[in-house]
Short mmCIF file of C-alpha atoms in Angstrom, two decimals:
data_model
loop_
_atom_site.label_atom_id
_atom_site.label_comp_id
_atom_site.label_asym_id
_atom_site.label_seq_id
_atom_site.Cartn_x
_atom_site.Cartn_y
_atom_site.Cartn_z
CA MET A 1 80.42 142.72 156.82
CA SER A 2 81.13 146.45 156.73
CA GLN A 3 83.73 147.90 154.39
CA SER A 4 86.34 150.47 155.26
CA PRO A 5 85.24 153.98 154.22
CA ARG A 6 88.61 154.29 152.48
CA ARG A 7 88.04 151.39 150.11
CA PHE A 8 86.48 152.48 146.84
CA GLU A 9 86.75 152.58 143.07
CA LEU A 10 86.54 155.66 140.85
CA ARG A 11 86.17 155.41 137.07
CA LEU A 12 86.81 158.21 134.62
CA SER A 13 86.67 158.46 130.86
CA ILE A 14 88.94 161.17 129.50
CA PRO A 15 89.83 162.22 125.96
CA ALA A 16 93.24 160.94 124.85
CA ASP A 17 94.20 164.55 124.07
CA PRO A 18 96.86 165.51 126.68
CA THR A 19 95.00 168.75 127.41
CA TYR A 20 92.45 166.78 129.45
CA ARG A 21 94.88 164.56 131.33
CA VAL A 22 95.27 167.18 134.05
CA VAL A 23 91.69 166.40 135.14
CA ALA A 24 92.48 162.73 135.81
CA THR A 25 95.80 163.63 137.43
CA GLY A 26 94.00 166.07 139.72
CA PHE A 27 91.49 163.39 140.72
CA ALA A 28 94.33 160.97 141.53
CA VAL A 29 96.02 163.57 143.73
CA LYS A 30 92.77 164.33 145.60
CA VAL A 31 92.01 160.63 146.07
CA ALA A 32 95.50 160.07 147.49
CA GLU A 33 95.05 163.00 149.87
CA TYR A 34 91.67 161.63 150.95
CA LEU A 35 93.36 158.31 151.67
CA GLY A 36 95.80 160.07 153.98
CA CYS A 37 98.83 160.67 151.77
CA ALA A 38 101.05 163.66 152.40
CA GLU A 39 101.13 166.29 149.65
CA GLU A 40 104.42 165.04 148.15
CA ARG A 41 103.24 161.41 148.01
CA ALA A 42 99.89 162.47 146.53
CA SER A 43 101.76 164.39 143.82
CA GLN A 44 103.84 161.28 143.05
CA ILE A 45 100.63 159.29 142.61
CA GLY A 46 99.37 161.94 140.18
CA THR A 47 102.59 161.52 138.20
CA ALA A 48 102.12 157.73 138.25
CA LEU A 49 98.65 158.18 136.74
CA GLU A 50 100.08 160.31 133.95
CA ARG A 51 102.75 157.68 133.17
CA THR A 52 100.13 154.92 133.18
CA VAL A 53 97.85 156.82 130.79
CA ASN A 54 100.82 157.61 128.51
CA GLN A 55 101.41 153.87 128.10
CA VAL A 56 98.03 153.37 126.42
CA ILE A 57 97.67 156.46 124.22
CA ASP A 58 100.56 155.92 121.83
CA GLY A 59 99.09 156.27 118.36
CA ALA A 60 95.57 157.03 119.64
CA SER A 61 93.29 159.01 117.36
CA ALA A 62 92.29 162.55 118.29
CA ASP A 63 88.78 161.41 119.25
CA ALA A 64 89.90 158.40 121.35
CA HIS A 65 89.07 158.14 125.04
CA VAL A 66 91.00 156.53 127.87
CA GLU A 67 89.14 154.69 130.61
CA VAL A 68 90.89 155.29 133.93
CA THR A 69 90.11 153.38 137.13
CA LEU A 70 91.45 154.29 140.56
CA GLU A 71 90.96 151.45 143.04
CA ALA A 72 91.85 152.01 146.67
CA THR A 73 92.63 148.99 148.80
CA PRO A 74 94.22 148.94 152.24
CA GLY A 75 97.67 150.50 151.85
CA ALA A 76 97.64 150.97 148.06
CA LEU A 77 96.03 152.75 145.12
CA THR A 78 95.87 150.83 141.85
CA ILE A 79 95.66 152.86 138.65
CA ARG A 80 94.36 151.15 135.51
CA ALA A 81 94.18 152.74 132.07
CA ARG A 82 92.58 151.30 128.94
CA ASN A 83 92.34 152.59 125.39
CA GLY A 84 90.82 149.94 123.15
CA PRO A 85 93.08 146.88 123.34
CA HIS A 86 95.86 148.81 125.10
CA ARG A 87 95.99 148.38 128.88
CA ALA A 88 98.34 149.46 131.65
CA GLU A 89 98.29 149.13 135.41
CA THR A 90 100.32 150.64 138.24
CA THR A 91 99.97 150.01 141.96
CA CYS A 92 101.21 152.75 144.26
CA PRO A 93 101.76 152.23 147.97
CA LEU A 94 100.04 154.96 149.96
CA ALA A 95 102.95 155.32 152.37
CA GLU A 96 106.60 155.61 151.44
#
């Protein structure tokens, strides 16, 4: 059975330091654009990634890393963030 070329999973490990969060946010925006989102919707998905990561970094040490997963399924992009035992997940519809 063949899979849709738009179904995939991307995993990133980023430092918890907010300086590096822009990299993951940029990836989320580009993934959303690749999946066919308009610029405004893609930007909203980038913001959703930032909120999701913020949920798991409270109290994180300076050398901590956040594991971020972007999983595209038909019609949605799921964002997962993990920092040690702290986990958060957000699912964003690709169309408004």
